[in-house]
Each structure stands twice: as C-alpha cells, then as structure tokens.
Amino acid sequence: MNENMKSVEQWPTAGESNLNRRLWFLLAGFVIMLFAGSIYAWSVLKQPFSREFGWSAGDLGLNFTVLMCCFCIGGVIGSLIQKKLGFHWTVIGSALLAGIGYFMVSRLRSGGVVSLYIAYGGLCGLGIGAVYSLVISCVIGWFPDHRAGASGVLMMGFGASSLLVGSAARILFSSIGWRSFFGYLAASTAGVIAICAIIIRPVSISAGKNTVDSAQGDELSVSETLKKASFWLFYVFSILIACVGNSVISFAKDFSVFSGAPESFAVALAGMLAVSNGFGRILSGILYDKLGKKKTLPLAATICVIANGICLWSAWTRNMALNSLGLILVGISYGFMPPLTSGFIAQTYGKKNFATNFSIVNTMLLFASSMATVTGKILDRSGSYPMVFTLLLASSLLGLLTSFFINKIGDK
C-alpha cells in the first residue's frame, strides 16, 4: 500500500488511450465532493440544536461563519502539508478530521455552543477545506485538455451534496434521531473520502517545459503569484460576483413568497436554485475550455447582471414568473465561479502551486458571505427587496467592469 500511496504518474496527454482510467479518477473525485459538500447542508442540519439546546439563530449563524473561516484556512494548510506528506495521506487525514468533527457533534450535550463551533465549524471546516482544494487540484491534472470541465463536474458534486444531505436529514432526523444521523455521517464521510482518495493517483509536473498543455501558464511560486495585479483583480472580481449568490441563497424562499409564490412552490424554487447552481458549474467548465478566460470572465459577470436585473424587476412587480427566471439565473451565475476560478488560476499561474493559490482565492468567500449579512439587515429593517437587488445589481456591474480590467492587463 505504501508503494501505491507514493506513486505518481507523468502528466497525461490529451490524446492518451487511458481515458477510461482518467474518468475513474474523475468519478472518484466526484464521489468525494458529494460527501465533502455535506457541510453546506447547515441550514437543515442546524435545526435540532435550537430545539434541544435552545441555542439562538445568532449562535447557530456564527457557527457557519466559523465554518467558512476554517474551510478557507484548511485549504491553505492542506496544500502546505501535502508537500510533506503527499496527496493520499493528507486527504485521508483531512477526511478523518472531518469525521471526528461530525462524531463530536453527535455526542453534544447541553452546555456552551462553543463545543459546536469546535466540532462542526472547526474540525469539519478544516478537514473539508483541505479535501476540497487537494482533490480538485489532483483530479484536474489528469484533464489538461478539459481542465475547467473536469473541475465543473467535481464542483457540481460539491454543490449537489447540500441538497441530497439536507433531504436525507429531513427524513432521518425523525426516524433514527439526529445523533445517529451525525454518527452515520461521520463514518460515511471519513470512510468514503479515504477510500476514493486511494483510488486517485496524482500526476507529477516536471521541472522542465510542459509540452502537453500549451495553454499552461508559467509555474509561479505563491509569492510571485501574490505580486501579480491580475491575481488581486480576479480576487475582487470573485467577491463581487459570488456575493450575489451568497446573498440570494439566504432569502430565496422568502423572496419567492414575496413575489406571490405559494409556500410549497417557494420551497421548490429554492431547491431549483441549488440545481441550477450545479448546472452552472458544468456549463462554466465547458465554456471556459472552449472560449478561454478572456471571454468567460465577462460572460459570467453578464449573466450575473441579467439575473439581478430580472430579480429587481420581479421585486418591483411581484411577478412570480420573473422571480423564477431570476432565481434560476442567479444559481447559474453563482455556479460559474468555482470552475472559472480553478481554470483561471491553473492557466495563469501554473499547476505546481495550484492548490495553495486556489485556496487563497477561496478566502474571498469570507468577504462574499458578509454581503448576505448586509442584505439580511436591510430586509430585517425595511423588508425592501428592490433595495437589496439594487445593491446586488451594482455589485454585479462592478464585477463586469473588473473583468474588462483583468483582460486588459493580461497576466501582469
């Protein structure tokens, strides 16, 4: 097993006959992401804690903030540890860390909510954050010909997980209890991720020229990447576009009810937003591989602008059809960002330090999620959806402008 754990393969060519093998690695990565994305089902998984322990919405909301912080930190730490321990051991250790976190949640007793922050927010966040960046980095290395497309498939699994786990939780909480559910979640998360990680074999990147992927950018160190203006412009672009999806997800159901949708249909529309998010991830990967970054960046921002414009129109008119179309487009535009990010980082700054660079860009989620807090306060105080979508439309327009600046300066 040790030999297998240390082995690496040379960078694959686009026309290799080992396509079936690469697809097995992609499937294993998809399954990993399907289990890793369970942390994002928090809106459903949190429900037992308010009933049993009396923790407030604010207490439980802070746990998600802790989770996001640790998720970003875990990605950076995992990429650094991988250089010492290798891909397999780092992912297996991270999966075990997440499993321990879920198991600790299953053993929670009445007391301080800090124990929840340590278990779910801390351990699960750190573990899944490392798994997320490392698996994406490893698997897309096998697809130099369809890098963003492969990334889109992986991230669709991550996005779909919250919908699947949330649905399972609604059923199983009442039948086996939430403690047993989190116990099973602990075992399945750690076990499945560890097994699938062993199946995947990382590729090596030679120190010399990469003759396989002509689109590959220079192999920059992390410090060199952080000195690039294009990197920080893309960071700002990611915040401006991602904050729209982060915000709308938090109030999608209520917005649909506001626009005249029946309660049951409003719940379905919130689910459709998640489905369209997954579709957007696949679409983004395909378009990025075909069109390249110069066309895909402004396209992503344009879809976000159109989505916000339709939602604003719906907010003014309370039109249910416009509401449905707007939410679907918001989901698609939000789904565009993860594959676009992985494609941009790999193509512009190289594969050697992709995991670290990708993890650093993902810290933008900390800033993007703050917009959900801002829009939530606006709705609490005024209930004005037109005001909220005017703000989000301005953010998406700034994102579109930023994409033109990124294209103008190139890789500088």
Short mmCIF file of N, CA and C in Angstrom, two decimals, residues 88 156 235 237 293 301 341 367 379:
data_model
loop_
_atom_site.label_atom_id
_atom_site.label_comp_id
_atom_site.label_asym_id
_atom_site.label_seq_id
_atom_site.Cartn_x
_atom_site.Cartn_y
_atom_site.Cartn_z
N HIS A 88 -2.21 11.47 -0.83
CA HIS A 88 -3.06 10.46 -0.21
C HIS A 88 -3.15 10.63 1.30
N MET A 156 -19.90 20.32 -9.20
CA MET A 156 -21.33 20.01 -9.23
C MET A 156 -21.65 19.02 -8.10
N TYR A 235 -9.37 38.37 -7.59
CA TYR A 235 -9.87 38.19 -6.23
C TYR A 235 -11.07 39.11 -5.98
N PHE A 237 -12.93 40.53 -8.33
CA PHE A 237 -13.98 40.07 -9.25
C PHE A 237 -14.77 38.92 -8.62
N LYS A 293 -10.35 32.26 -20.83
CA LYS A 293 -10.67 33.17 -19.73
C LYS A 293 -11.12 34.56 -20.21
N ALA A 301 -19.97 37.49 -15.57
CA ALA A 301 -20.46 38.74 -14.96
C ALA A 301 -21.73 39.21 -15.65
N THR A 341 -12.74 29.85 -11.45
CA THR A 341 -11.61 30.14 -10.58
C THR A 341 -10.49 29.12 -10.76
N PHE A 367 -15.38 37.35 2.55
CA PHE A 367 -15.88 38.68 2.24
C PHE A 367 -17.21 38.61 1.50
N LEU A 379 -33.27 43.71 4.89
CA LEU A 379 -34.59 43.09 4.88
C LEU A 379 -35.23 43.11 6.25
#
